[in-house]
Phi, psi and omega in degrees: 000145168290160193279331195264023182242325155318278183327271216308319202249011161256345138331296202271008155255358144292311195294313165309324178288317199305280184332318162324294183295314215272316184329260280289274176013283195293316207278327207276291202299339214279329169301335191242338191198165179275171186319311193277310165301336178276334179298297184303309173316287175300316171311321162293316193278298167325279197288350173272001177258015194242016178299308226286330176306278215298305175329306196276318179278009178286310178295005157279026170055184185292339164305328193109339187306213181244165180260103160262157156245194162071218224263009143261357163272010178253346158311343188272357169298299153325313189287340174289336181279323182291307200300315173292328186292325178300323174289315169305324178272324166234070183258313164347293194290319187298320176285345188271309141002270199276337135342265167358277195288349147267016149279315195269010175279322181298334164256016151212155198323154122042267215255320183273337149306282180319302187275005146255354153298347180231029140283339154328315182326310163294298199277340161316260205329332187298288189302013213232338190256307175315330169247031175107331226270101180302134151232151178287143182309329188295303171303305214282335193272313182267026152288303173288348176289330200263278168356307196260351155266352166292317167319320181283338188285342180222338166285091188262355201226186193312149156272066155274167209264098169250179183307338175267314186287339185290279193304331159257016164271296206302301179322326177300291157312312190287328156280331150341262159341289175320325176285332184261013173277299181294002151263353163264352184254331176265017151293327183310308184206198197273122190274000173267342172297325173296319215262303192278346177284348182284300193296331173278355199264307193309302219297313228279322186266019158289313207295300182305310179301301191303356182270319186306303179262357177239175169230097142325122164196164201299337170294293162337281179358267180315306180299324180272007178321271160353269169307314120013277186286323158325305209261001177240329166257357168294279166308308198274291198306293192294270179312351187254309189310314157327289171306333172278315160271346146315305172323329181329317178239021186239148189283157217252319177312329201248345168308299172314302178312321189310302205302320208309293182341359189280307189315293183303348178263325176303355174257304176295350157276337196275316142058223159261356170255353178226353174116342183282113188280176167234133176304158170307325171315295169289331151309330163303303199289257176033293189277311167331296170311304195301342181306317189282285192308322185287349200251325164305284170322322173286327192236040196317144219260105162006093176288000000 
């Protein structure tokens, strides 16, 4: 494997653990204020910490690049028209995403949350094929491999479709969708400027939901501090930038599979930071998935 496809994908299993651990995070704050305010919150909190980077990275311009002239400087007007449409879109796809998906955490389990949210696993490739996207009989075997170790790592009771399970089924598509928008905008441009305009694009029509549908205050805030901040400089801040430069050389499909790895940390942090053990059962799903990333990763998908 190349060395620089290693890196990019222990990145995007970083970015997965960060996440992993951030369930706690999102499920604690959800205790203090509604969806569109904790969304907004956090979401705000991300791009504002990643101004003081781009500050420091301005003279390499908006590419990431070397400071050139002549005919790369007549270039960079573009690359700034690519980095905001890419941050707009997919700050779009993030925030309706995550919406979804704390919302629909308040009407169903856990466990039934994780494991349709990390049907992304399925549907990158599916939708990959609408674009064109070769994937090899290997990604679909160890997709489905995966898939199916999530069920056992999170379904722990009957599995049926409620109302909470619908709105983190649509979060699933829609994250879908968010990995191949950032797989078609970050070879283009700079992920940490793309990464912090998604997140000021999100925070900001989270903000606006939460005044229209919520009662927001400085009180909420303050009690949720702690997750709140987890999930913005952390989760946000940190981890989605992880993903916008891991993706660079990976294929969405074998990308999606790293990231699936959130589910398998969110159990093994709950764990070891709250105490919960895991059944065999779950321990099963556990070796499956890792099984699934390892068989992608021994066998990398053509460039």
């Amino acid at each position: 494997m190349k060395k620089k496809t290693m890196a990019n994908s222990l990145l995007l299993f970083l970015a997965a653990c960060i996440w992993g651990v951030a369930f706690v995070a999102q499920s604690v704050g959800m205790d203090y204020m509604g969806p569109f305010t904790f969304n907004g919150a956090r979401f705000l909190i991300g791009g504002t910490v990643l101004l003081p980077v781009l500050f420091v990275r301005k003279k390499g311009g908006w590419h990431g690049g070397a400071d050139e002239k002549g005919a790369e400087a007549g270039k960079e007007p573009d690359r700034r028209r690519i980095v905001v449409k890419g941050g707009i879109c997919c700050g779009l796809a993030i925030c309706a995403a995550s919406l979804f998906q704390q919302i629909g955490i308040q009407y169903t389990t856990v466990g039934k949350a994780g494991f349709i949210t990390t049907l992304y696993i399925i549907l990158v490739p599916f939708f990959g094929l609408f674009l064109h996207k070769r994937v090899p009989g290997r990604v679909w075997i160890a997709a489905v491999t995966a898939a199916f170790g999530m069920y056992l790592l999170c379904v722990t009771e009957g599995f049926r479709i409620g109302k909470g399970d619908a709105f983190v089924f649509v979060c699933a598509v829609l994250f879908s969708v968010h990995i191949l928008v950032i797989d078609y905008f970050s070879p283009k441009a700079d992920g940490v400027a793309l990464s912090c305009i998604q997140f000021f694009t999100a925070g900001i029509l989270c903000a606006v939901g939460a005044f229209v549908m919520e009662r927001p205050s400085w009180e909420q805030l303050a009690a949720g501090m702690v997750p709140v901040l987890y999930a913005g400089v952390m989760s946000c801040g940190v981890a989605y930038t992880l993903q916008i430069i891991g993706q660079r050389e990976l294929e969405p499909a074998v990308a999606s599979l790293i990231l699936s790895m959130e589910s398998v940390v969110s159990v093994l942090a709950g764990w070891m930071l709250l105490g919960q053990s895991l059944s065999v059962r779950e321990l099963a799903g556990c070796a499956l998935v890792f099984a699934a990333v390892i068989l992608v990763q021994l066998c990398p998908v053509p460039q």
